[in-house]
Coordinates of C-alpha atoms and ligand atoms in Angstrom, one line a residue:
Chain A
M991 CA 22.0 -26.7 29.4
A992 CA 22.2 -24.2 26.5
I993 CA 19.0 -23.6 24.6
L994 CA 21.5 -21.2 22.1
S995 CA 24.7 -21.7 21.0
V996 CA 26.4 -19.6 18.4
S997 CA 29.8 -20.4 17.0
G998 CA 32.0 -18.2 14.3
L999 CA 29.5 -16.1 13.5
A1000 CA 30.7 -13.5 10.6
I1001 CA 29.0 -10.5 8.8
S1002 CA 30.6 -8.2 6.0
F1003 CA 28.7 -5.3 4.5
G1004 CA 31.3 -5.0 1.4
S1005 CA 34.9 -4.2 2.9
N1006 CA 33.0 -3.1 6.4
H1007 CA 33.9 -6.7 8.2
V1008 CA 31.4 -6.0 11.2
L1009 CA 31.4 -9.2 13.0
K1010 CA 34.7 -11.4 12.4
S1011 CA 33.9 -14.4 14.9
V1012 CA 31.1 -14.2 17.5
N1013 CA 30.8 -17.1 19.9
F1014 CA 28.8 -17.8 22.8
E1015 CA 25.9 -20.0 24.6
L1016 CA 22.8 -18.7 26.4
N1017 CA 21.3 -21.2 28.9
E1018 CA 18.0 -21.8 29.5
T1019 CA 16.2 -19.1 31.8
E1020 CA 19.6 -17.4 31.7
V1021 CA 19.7 -13.2 30.9
L1022 CA 22.8 -12.5 29.0
G1023 CA 24.0 -9.1 28.6
V1024 CA 25.8 -7.6 25.7
I1025 CA 27.6 -4.6 25.8
G1026 CA 30.3 -2.9 23.5
P1027 CA 30.7 0.3 21.7
N1028 CA 28.7 2.2 19.3
G1029 CA 29.1 0.6 16.2
A1030 CA 30.3 -2.5 17.3
G1031 CA 27.7 -4.6 15.6
K1032 CA 25.5 -5.8 18.7
T1033 CA 22.2 -4.9 16.6
V1034 CA 23.6 -6.6 13.6
M1035 CA 24.2 -9.6 15.7
L1036 CA 20.5 -9.4 17.2
N1037 CA 19.4 -9.2 13.7
I1038 CA 21.4 -12.2 12.6
L1039 CA 20.0 -13.9 15.5
T1040 CA 16.5 -13.2 14.4
G1041 CA 16.8 -13.8 10.7
L1042 CA 16.8 -10.6 9.5
L1043 CA 20.2 -10.7 7.8
K1044 CA 22.2 -13.8 6.9
P1045 CA 25.8 -14.4 8.2
T1046 CA 28.6 -14.8 5.7
A1047 CA 30.0 -17.3 8.1
G1048 CA 29.2 -19.3 11.3
S1049 CA 26.2 -21.3 12.6
I1050 CA 23.6 -20.7 15.1
V1051 CA 22.1 -23.9 17.0
Y1052 CA 18.7 -23.1 18.9
M1053 CA 17.5 -26.3 21.1
G1054 CA 19.7 -28.5 19.1
A1055 CA 19.0 -28.0 16.0
D1056 CA 20.9 -25.4 13.4
I1057 CA 18.9 -22.7 12.4
T1058 CA 21.1 -20.8 10.8
G1059 CA 19.1 -20.7 7.2
K1060 CA 16.0 -20.3 9.0
S1061 CA 13.7 -17.2 8.4
L1062 CA 12.1 -14.7 10.0
Y1063 CA 9.0 -16.3 10.2
D1064 CA 10.3 -20.1 10.9
R1065 CA 12.3 -18.4 13.9
G1066 CA 8.8 -16.4 15.2
R1067 CA 7.4 -19.9 15.2
M1068 CA 10.1 -21.4 16.9
G1069 CA 10.0 -19.3 19.9
F1070 CA 12.0 -16.1 18.8
G1071 CA 11.0 -12.5 20.1
R1072 CA 12.4 -9.3 20.1
T1073 CA 12.4 -5.9 20.3
F1074 CA 13.8 -3.3 18.3
Q1075 CA 16.4 -0.4 19.3
I1076 CA 13.9 2.0 17.9
P1077 CA 10.3 0.6 19.1
R1078 CA 8.5 -0.4 16.1
P1079 CA 4.9 -1.3 17.1
F1080 CA 2.2 -1.7 14.6
E1081 CA 1.4 1.9 14.7
K1082 CA -2.1 1.6 12.9
L1083 CA -3.5 -0.8 15.5
T1084 CA -4.5 -0.4 19.1
A1085 CA -2.3 -1.5 22.0
Y1086 CA -5.0 -4.1 22.5
E1087 CA -4.8 -5.1 18.8
N1088 CA -0.9 -5.2 18.6
V1089 CA -1.0 -7.9 21.6
M1090 CA -3.6 -9.7 19.9
V1091 CA -1.7 -9.9 16.9
G1092 CA 1.3 -11.7 18.9
G1093 CA -1.0 -14.1 20.7
I1094 CA -3.2 -15.2 17.4
F1095 CA -0.3 -15.7 14.8
G1096 CA 2.7 -16.2 17.5
D1097 CA 1.1 -18.5 19.6
G1098 CA -1.5 -19.9 17.6
L1099 CA -4.4 -19.0 20.0
S1100 CA -8.1 -18.7 19.3
E1101 CA -9.5 -15.0 19.1
K1102 CA -11.3 -15.5 22.5
A1103 CA -8.1 -17.0 24.2
A1104 CA -5.9 -14.2 22.5
G1105 CA -8.3 -11.8 23.8
S1106 CA -8.1 -12.7 27.5
K1107 CA -4.3 -13.4 27.2
A1108 CA -4.0 -10.0 25.3
S1109 CA -6.0 -8.4 28.7
E1110 CA -3.5 -10.3 31.0
I1111 CA -0.3 -9.2 29.3
L1112 CA -1.6 -5.3 28.9
E1113 CA -1.9 -5.4 33.0
L1114 CA 1.3 -7.0 33.4
I1115 CA 3.0 -4.3 31.1
G1116 CA 0.8 -1.3 32.7
L1117 CA -0.9 -0.5 29.5
Y1118 CA -4.0 -1.8 30.4
P1119 CA -5.7 1.7 30.7
K1120 CA -4.6 2.4 27.0
A1121 CA -5.5 -0.4 25.4
G1122 CA -7.5 1.4 22.8
V1123 CA -5.2 3.9 22.1
F1124 CA -3.2 3.5 18.7
A1125 CA 0.2 2.5 19.2
G1126 CA 1.5 5.5 16.8
K1127 CA 0.0 7.8 19.6
L1128 CA 1.7 6.2 22.5
G1129 CA 5.2 7.9 24.0
L1130 CA 8.4 6.0 24.2
L1131 CA 8.3 4.4 27.5
D1132 CA 4.9 2.8 26.2
R1133 CA 5.7 1.9 22.9
K1134 CA 8.7 -0.3 24.4
R1135 CA 6.3 -1.7 26.4
L1136 CA 4.0 -2.7 23.8
E1137 CA 6.9 -4.2 21.9
I1138 CA 7.7 -6.4 25.1
G1139 CA 3.8 -7.0 25.2
V1140 CA 3.7 -8.2 21.7
A1141 CA 6.7 -10.6 21.9
L1142 CA 5.1 -12.0 25.0
A1143 CA 1.9 -12.7 23.4
S1144 CA 3.4 -14.8 21.1
N1145 CA 4.9 -17.0 24.0
P1146 CA 8.5 -16.9 23.2
K1147 CA 11.1 -19.1 24.7
I1148 CA 14.0 -16.5 24.0
L1149 CA 13.4 -12.8 24.0
L1150 CA 16.0 -10.7 22.4
F1151 CA 16.4 -7.0 23.8
D1152 CA 17.9 -4.2 22.2
E1153 CA 18.4 -1.3 24.2
V1154 CA 14.9 -1.1 25.8
A1155 CA 16.2 0.7 29.0
G1156 CA 17.9 3.6 26.6
G1157 CA 15.8 7.0 26.8
L1158 CA 13.9 5.4 30.1
T1159 CA 14.3 7.1 33.4
E1160 CA 15.6 4.8 36.7
S1161 CA 12.5 3.9 37.7
E1162 CA 10.8 3.1 34.5
V1163 CA 14.1 0.6 33.9
V1164 CA 13.0 -0.9 37.0
E1165 CA 9.6 -1.7 35.8
I1166 CA 10.8 -3.3 32.8
L1167 CA 13.7 -5.5 35.0
N1168 CA 10.9 -6.5 37.0
I1169 CA 8.7 -7.8 34.1
V1170 CA 12.3 -9.4 33.0
L1171 CA 12.3 -11.2 36.3
K1172 CA 8.8 -12.5 36.1
L1173 CA 9.7 -14.1 32.4
K1174 CA 12.5 -15.5 33.7
A1175 CA 10.6 -17.5 36.7
D1176 CA 8.3 -18.7 33.6
G1177 CA 11.2 -20.1 31.6
V1178 CA 11.9 -17.5 29.1
S1179 CA 15.5 -16.9 28.3
F1180 CA 16.8 -13.2 27.3
I1181 CA 19.9 -11.8 25.1
W1182 CA 19.8 -8.3 26.3
I1183 CA 21.6 -5.5 24.5
E1184 CA 22.2 -2.5 26.9
H1185 CA 24.5 0.7 27.6
V1186 CA 23.5 1.4 30.9
L1187 CA 25.5 -0.7 32.9
K1188 CA 23.7 -0.4 36.0
T1189 CA 20.9 -2.5 34.5
M1190 CA 23.4 -4.9 33.4
L1191 CA 24.6 -5.3 37.0
E1192 CA 21.3 -5.4 38.2
G1193 CA 19.4 -7.8 35.5
T1194 CA 21.9 -9.9 34.0
D1195 CA 23.3 -13.3 34.9
R1196 CA 26.7 -13.2 32.6
V1197 CA 27.6 -10.4 30.5
M1198 CA 29.2 -10.5 26.8
C1199 CA 31.4 -7.5 25.7
L1200 CA 31.2 -7.3 21.9
A1201 CA 33.8 -5.4 20.1
Q1202 CA 36.1 -5.6 17.0
G1203 CA 33.9 -8.1 15.6
R1204 CA 34.4 -10.7 18.5
D1205 CA 33.5 -11.6 21.9
V1206 CA 35.9 -9.9 24.2
V1207 CA 35.1 -11.1 27.3
C1208 CA 32.1 -13.1 29.0
G1209 CA 31.2 -13.7 32.3
L1210 CA 30.0 -12.6 35.5
P1211 CA 28.5 -8.9 35.0
A1212 CA 30.9 -7.5 38.1
E1213 CA 33.9 -9.1 36.7
V1214 CA 33.4 -8.2 33.4
L1215 CA 32.4 -4.5 34.2
A1216 CA 35.4 -4.2 36.0
S1217 CA 37.5 -6.5 33.7
K1218 CA 40.7 -4.8 32.1
E1219 CA 39.6 -5.9 28.5
V1220 CA 36.0 -3.7 28.9
S1221 CA 38.2 -0.7 30.3
E1222 CA 40.4 -0.9 27.4
V1223 CA 37.4 -1.2 24.5
Y1224 CA 35.5 1.7 26.3
L1225 CA 39.2 3.9 26.7
G1226 CA 39.7 3.2 22.8
A1227 CA 36.2 4.0 21.9
D1228 CA 36.6 7.1 23.8
E1229 CA 40.2 8.2 21.8
D1230 CA 38.3 7.6 18.7
E1231 CA 35.6 10.2 19.5
Chain B
M498 CA -30.5 27.2 -11.2
Y499 CA -32.1 23.9 -11.8
I500 CA -29.4 22.9 -14.3
I501 CA -26.5 23.7 -11.3
I502 CA -28.5 21.3 -9.1
Q503 CA -28.8 18.7 -11.6
S504 CA -25.2 18.8 -12.2
V505 CA -24.4 18.6 -8.5
I506 CA -26.6 15.7 -7.8
T507 CA -25.1 13.7 -11.1
G508 CA -21.3 14.8 -9.9
I509 CA -22.2 13.3 -6.5
L510 CA -23.6 10.1 -7.8
L511 CA -20.8 9.6 -10.2
G512 CA -18.7 10.1 -7.2
G513 CA -20.1 6.9 -5.7
L514 CA -18.9 5.1 -9.1
Y515 CA -15.4 6.6 -9.0
A516 CA -15.2 5.8 -5.2
V517 CA -15.5 2.2 -5.7
I518 CA -13.2 2.4 -8.8
G519 CA -10.4 3.8 -6.7
V520 CA -10.9 2.1 -3.5
G521 CA -8.9 -1.0 -4.5
M522 CA -6.2 1.0 -5.7
S523 CA -6.3 3.0 -2.7
L524 CA -6.1 -0.5 -0.7
V525 CA -3.1 -2.0 -2.5
F526 CA -1.1 1.6 -1.8
G527 CA -1.8 1.6 1.4
I528 CA -0.7 -2.3 2.3
M529 CA 2.1 -2.8 -0.2
R530 CA 3.1 0.5 -1.4
L531 CA 2.3 -0.5 -4.7
T532 CA 1.2 1.6 -7.1
N533 CA -0.9 -1.1 -9.1
I534 CA -0.7 0.0 -12.8
A535 CA -3.0 -3.0 -14.1
H536 CA -5.7 -1.8 -11.8
G537 CA -8.3 -0.4 -14.7
D538 CA -7.4 -3.6 -17.0
L539 CA -8.4 -6.0 -14.1
M540 CA -11.6 -4.1 -14.1
I541 CA -12.3 -4.1 -17.5
L542 CA -11.3 -8.1 -17.8
A543 CA -14.3 -8.2 -15.2
S544 CA -16.5 -5.9 -17.4
Y545 CA -15.8 -8.6 -20.1
F546 CA -15.8 -11.8 -17.9
T547 CA -19.5 -10.4 -16.5
M548 CA -20.5 -9.5 -20.1
L549 CA -19.7 -13.0 -21.2
F550 CA -21.5 -15.1 -18.5
A551 CA -24.7 -12.7 -18.0
M552 CA -25.3 -12.3 -22.0
E553 CA -24.1 -16.0 -22.9
I554 CA -24.0 -18.5 -20.1
V555 CA -26.3 -18.0 -17.2
G556 CA -28.3 -15.2 -18.4
N557 CA -28.2 -13.3 -15.1
V558 CA -26.0 -10.3 -14.0
F559 CA -25.9 -11.6 -10.1
L560 CA -24.7 -14.9 -11.1
A561 CA -22.3 -13.5 -13.7
L562 CA -21.2 -11.0 -11.4
L563 CA -20.4 -14.1 -8.6
I564 CA -18.7 -16.1 -11.1
T565 CA -16.1 -13.3 -12.3
I566 CA -15.4 -12.5 -8.8
V567 CA -14.3 -15.8 -8.1
L568 CA -12.5 -15.9 -11.3
M569 CA -11.0 -12.8 -10.6
L570 CA -9.8 -13.7 -7.1
I571 CA -8.1 -16.8 -8.2
L572 CA -6.6 -14.8 -11.1
S573 CA -5.2 -12.0 -8.4
F574 CA -4.1 -14.8 -6.2
L575 CA -1.8 -16.2 -8.7
I576 CA -0.5 -12.5 -9.8
Q577 CA 0.2 -11.9 -6.6
T578 CA 2.0 -15.1 -5.2
F579 CA 3.8 -16.0 -8.6
L580 CA 4.9 -12.5 -10.1
V581 CA 4.4 -10.0 -7.6
N582 CA 5.8 -11.8 -4.6
R583 CA 8.7 -12.9 -6.3
V584 CA 10.0 -9.5 -7.0
I585 CA 8.5 -7.4 -4.1
D586 CA 11.3 -7.4 -1.6
K587 CA 13.5 -5.9 -4.3
G588 CA 11.9 -2.4 -4.0
P589 CA 9.0 -0.9 -5.4
E590 CA 10.2 -0.4 -9.1
P591 CA 10.2 -4.2 -9.9
S592 CA 6.8 -4.9 -9.4
L593 CA 5.5 -1.8 -10.7
L594 CA 7.0 -3.3 -13.9
V595 CA 5.4 -6.6 -13.3
M596 CA 1.8 -4.9 -13.2
F597 CA 2.5 -3.2 -16.2
G598 CA 3.3 -6.5 -17.9
V599 CA 0.1 -7.7 -16.4
S600 CA -1.6 -4.9 -18.0
I601 CA -0.4 -5.0 -21.4
I602 CA -1.0 -9.0 -21.6
I603 CA -4.7 -8.3 -20.1
R604 CA -5.4 -5.7 -22.9
N605 CA -3.8 -7.8 -25.8
A606 CA -5.6 -10.9 -24.6
L607 CA -8.8 -9.0 -24.4
I608 CA -8.2 -7.9 -28.2
L609 CA -7.8 -11.2 -29.2
I610 CA -10.4 -13.1 -27.7
F611 CA -13.2 -10.4 -27.8
G612 CA -11.9 -8.1 -30.6
A613 CA -11.7 -4.5 -30.6
N614 CA -15.4 -3.6 -30.8
N615 CA -17.3 -1.2 -28.1
R616 CA -19.2 -3.6 -25.8
T617 CA -21.9 -3.1 -22.9
I618 CA -23.8 -4.9 -20.4
P619 CA -27.5 -4.4 -20.8
N620 CA -29.4 -3.2 -17.8
P621 CA -32.5 -2.2 -17.2
L622 CA -32.3 0.2 -15.1
S623 CA -30.1 2.5 -17.5
T624 CA -33.1 4.3 -18.8
T625 CA -35.4 4.3 -16.1
N626 CA -35.4 7.6 -14.1
I627 CA -36.2 7.2 -10.7
L628 CA -37.1 10.9 -10.3
N629 CA -38.5 12.3 -13.7
S630 CA -39.8 16.3 -13.0
P631 CA -39.3 18.7 -15.6
N632 CA -36.2 20.3 -13.9
I633 CA -34.5 17.8 -11.9
S634 CA -34.2 13.8 -12.9
I635 CA -32.5 11.2 -11.5
S636 CA -31.1 8.1 -13.4
G637 CA -31.8 4.8 -12.0
G638 CA -28.6 3.3 -13.2
Y639 CA -26.6 6.5 -11.4
L640 CA -28.2 6.0 -8.3
V641 CA -27.4 2.3 -8.1
N642 CA -24.0 2.7 -9.3
F643 CA -23.7 5.2 -6.0
I644 CA -25.7 2.9 -3.6
V645 CA -23.5 0.0 -4.8
G646 CA -20.1 1.8 -4.5
V647 CA -20.6 3.6 -1.3
A648 CA -21.8 0.2 0.1
V649 CA -18.6 -1.5 -0.9
V650 CA -16.2 1.2 0.3
L651 CA -18.0 0.8 3.5
V652 CA -17.7 -3.2 3.9
L653 CA -14.1 -3.0 3.0
M654 CA -13.2 -0.6 5.6
F655 CA -15.2 -2.7 8.5
I656 CA -13.4 -5.8 7.0
I657 CA -10.1 -3.8 7.3
Q658 CA -10.6 -2.0 10.7
K659 CA -12.9 -4.1 12.6
T660 CA -12.4 -7.9 11.6
Y661 CA -8.8 -10.0 12.9
F662 CA -8.4 -10.3 9.3
G663 CA -8.0 -7.0 8.6
M664 CA -6.2 -6.6 11.8
S665 CA -3.5 -8.7 10.3
I666 CA -3.5 -6.9 7.1
R667 CA -3.2 -3.6 9.1
A668 CA -0.1 -5.5 10.9
T669 CA 1.8 -6.3 8.0
A670 CA 1.3 -2.7 6.5
S671 CA 2.5 -1.1 9.5
N672 CA 6.0 -3.4 10.1
R673 CA 6.4 -6.0 7.9
M674 CA 9.5 -7.6 9.8
G675 CA 7.7 -7.6 13.0
A676 CA 4.8 -9.4 11.5
E677 CA 6.8 -12.1 10.1
L678 CA 8.5 -12.6 13.3
L679 CA 5.5 -13.1 14.9
G680 CA 4.4 -15.9 12.6
V681 CA 2.2 -13.7 10.1
N682 CA 2.8 -15.0 6.6
T683 CA 2.9 -11.2 5.0
K684 CA 3.3 -12.3 1.5
R685 CA 0.1 -14.4 1.7
I686 CA -1.3 -11.4 3.2
F687 CA -0.5 -9.5 0.5
A688 CA -2.0 -11.8 -1.9
Y689 CA -5.3 -11.7 0.1
T690 CA -4.7 -7.9 -0.1
L691 CA -4.5 -7.9 -3.9
C692 CA -7.8 -10.2 -3.9
L693 CA -10.1 -8.0 -1.8
A694 CA -8.9 -5.1 -4.0
V695 CA -9.6 -7.0 -7.1
A696 CA -12.9 -8.1 -5.8
T697 CA -13.7 -4.4 -5.4
A698 CA -12.5 -3.8 -9.0
S699 CA -14.9 -6.7 -10.3
I700 CA -17.9 -5.0 -8.9
A701 CA -16.6 -1.6 -10.3
G702 CA -16.2 -3.6 -14.0
L703 CA -20.1 -4.6 -13.8
L704 CA -21.2 -1.2 -13.0
I705 CA -18.8 0.5 -15.7
G706 CA -20.0 -1.9 -17.9
Q707 CA -23.5 -1.2 -17.5
T708 CA -22.9 2.5 -17.4
F709 CA -20.6 3.1 -20.4
V710 CA -19.0 1.4 -23.3
F711 CA -16.0 -0.6 -22.8
Y712 CA -13.4 -1.8 -25.1
P713 CA -10.2 -3.7 -24.6
S714 CA -8.0 -0.5 -24.4
T715 CA -10.6 1.3 -21.7
G716 CA -8.5 0.0 -18.7
P717 CA -5.9 3.2 -18.7
Q718 CA -9.0 5.4 -18.6
Y719 CA -10.0 4.2 -15.6
L720 CA -6.5 3.5 -14.0
I721 CA -6.5 7.2 -14.5
T722 CA -9.8 7.9 -12.7
A723 CA -8.7 5.7 -9.9
F724 CA -5.6 7.9 -9.7
G725 CA -7.3 11.0 -9.3
V726 CA -9.9 9.5 -6.9
V727 CA -7.0 7.9 -4.8
V728 CA -4.5 11.5 -4.9
I729 CA -7.7 13.5 -4.1
G730 CA -9.0 11.4 -1.2
G731 CA -5.3 10.3 0.0
M732 CA -3.4 7.4 -0.9
G733 CA -4.1 4.5 1.3
S734 CA -7.3 6.0 3.1
L735 CA -10.4 3.9 2.1
G736 CA -12.9 6.6 3.8
G737 CA -10.9 9.3 1.5
T738 CA -11.7 7.4 -1.7
L739 CA -15.4 8.6 -1.1
V740 CA -14.4 12.0 -0.5
G741 CA -12.3 11.7 -3.5
G742 CA -14.5 9.9 -6.0
I743 CA -17.6 12.5 -5.1
L744 CA -15.3 15.8 -5.4
L745 CA -13.9 14.6 -8.7
G746 CA -17.5 13.9 -9.9
L747 CA -18.6 17.4 -8.9
V748 CA -15.6 18.9 -10.2
Q749 CA -16.1 17.2 -13.6
L750 CA -19.7 17.7 -13.9
L751 CA -19.7 21.8 -12.6
S752 CA -17.1 22.5 -15.2
A753 CA -19.0 20.7 -17.8
H754 CA -22.1 23.0 -16.7
F755 CA -19.9 26.6 -16.6
F756 CA -17.5 25.7 -19.3
G757 CA -19.0 23.1 -21.6
T758 CA -18.4 19.5 -21.7
G759 CA -15.2 19.4 -23.3
W760 CA -13.8 20.9 -20.3
Q761 CA -15.1 17.8 -17.8
T762 CA -12.0 15.8 -18.2
I763 CA -9.4 18.6 -18.1
A764 CA -10.8 20.2 -15.1
G765 CA -10.8 16.8 -13.2
Y766 CA -7.5 16.7 -13.6
V767 CA -6.3 20.1 -13.1
F768 CA -8.4 19.7 -9.5
M769 CA -6.2 16.8 -9.1
L770 CA -2.9 18.8 -9.8
V771 CA -4.3 21.7 -7.6
I772 CA -4.6 19.3 -4.5
L773 CA -1.5 17.7 -5.1
T774 CA 0.5 20.8 -5.1
I775 CA -1.2 22.3 -2.0
R776 CA -2.1 19.0 0.1
P777 CA 0.1 16.4 -1.6
Q778 CA -0.7 13.7 0.9
G779 CA -4.5 14.0 -0.4
I780 CA -7.3 15.3 1.7
F781 CA -8.1 12.8 3.8
A782 CA -4.6 11.1 4.7
K783 CA -3.1 11.2 8.0
A784 CA 0.7 12.5 8.0
R785 CA 2.0 8.9 7.7
R786 CA 4.6 7.5 10.2
Ligands
ADP2069 N1 22.0 -3.4 6.8 C1 23.2 -3.1 6.8 N2 24.1 -2.7 5.7 C2 25.4 -2.0 5.9 N3 26.1 -1.9 7.2 C3 25.3 -2.1 8.0 C4 24.0 -2.4 8.3 N4 23.6 -2.8 9.6 C5 24.3 -2.3 9.9 N5 25.7 -1.8 9.5 C6 27.2 -1.3 9.9 O1 27.3 -2.3 11.0 C7 28.0 -1.6 11.9 C8 27.2 -1.9 13.4 O2 26.2 -1.4 13.7 P1 25.2 -1.9 14.5 O3 25.0 -3.1 15.0 O4 23.9 -1.1 14.6 O5 25.9 -1.7 16.1 P2 25.7 -1.2 17.6 O6 26.4 -2.1 18.3 O7 25.7 -0.1 18.1 O8 24.1 -1.5 17.6 C9 27.9 -0.2 11.6 O9 29.3 0.0 11.2 C10 26.7 -0.1 10.7 O10 26.8 0.8 9.8
MG2070 MG1 22.5 -0.8 18.2

């Protein structure tokens, strides 16, 4: 069953028609990978899905309800969580406090419950030894992990990842893949933007390619990556550079 | 020699008062990136309220301060919710202009209601000297100002650094969109932030009112003091306001000693400009982001 269905999603910045018509469905506990050349509008799409940007056309239906006009705050409360392409944890808070914010505000937990959940999550994302370190002082991998941890603490139903694997080594990516698999088993659905194609093959159930403002092709990862559409898109992008 | 020691002691004590004058402005800037131009006027408004309640209605300074703080909290919540929050997403300038408007309204309302005369809040301690030797004297009023000022800054730091409420305020300041998506009502947090800042300004208002005379247009004078404290100590750094306040107090009193009292104010601001030139982020501010 679809937890999220997006139809005719479009957005323009002046004469820059970044998204023209994007259509897809995300099923429950599915990991949907999103690929596409630089500047295709993948981050913009995520920003629209979380309510950071308003689309110029199209609709977003989440668990049967149209949420196109809902605010960031409302969507957070409804179960949306996300990470940013450039990680933006709360720098003036320690790793532990970061996760606490997710638990207290995102999941409405009491301070005590949020505290024990925060410890659990820090353990899961491998940041327990650095619980007391200010997020602004963490390295890239730790910041990425922490962003996942904060989103997790808010008890999301749907997690949106914007290039979490970018800049990480292969073994670090494997750690993140393991977290995703565990969460998927717990009932979380994912939209996962990524450039690293190997991650897409291993970590996703389906892959969608975004180019020229449209969902060019969508299907099983191996098929999509081998498709004529995707090779055209990436060849086209290469010629531009 | 004793005169220099006397200047240093008085400068430090005055610095504690300066710290509580500046700390609310530093908080608002650190959390909302808003330069609260109405900070001084809100402080003087609190001086008038406290004077009115203490002298006309309840007859007790502490009770008067308590009522004043409650009124000022309500007022600042309304200002933030219905004025500043309406424009805060449109960049820093509109909020600045809104606060400029608030400042003008407060000043003119005070003239209408209380007239332009000098006022003061009676203070039994202002004429008592705690220490009164032939060479050095310590004014009871200044000592109380210092102790209360330092205590207010420390309590505020505790609230921001150690409580869950403070944690949500720091989260909002770090990444507003991220906090919003996690279910933090960031505009409400901004309102609470202004409330905290104005509570400190209300206490500063009482101390100022008991120490100096004030009139409806005194606000900007204390806005400039607050500005000096915050620039020297570091915009947004609460602990920095203690250092900034004490340094400003020392520079003023020592320059008065060496060059004459006429130099006191100018020297304070020359010092502020020097700090701005060699360390624009202030003495205490860590490099931000
Ligand atoms: N807030 C914005 N205002 C104007 N243009 C934007 C904005 N956000 C993104 N864009 C433009 O949208 C296009 C797609 O960007 P983005 O979604 O970041 O691409 P990517 O697929 O690499 O994530 C780019 O041309 C970018 O300049
Ligand atoms: Mg992107």
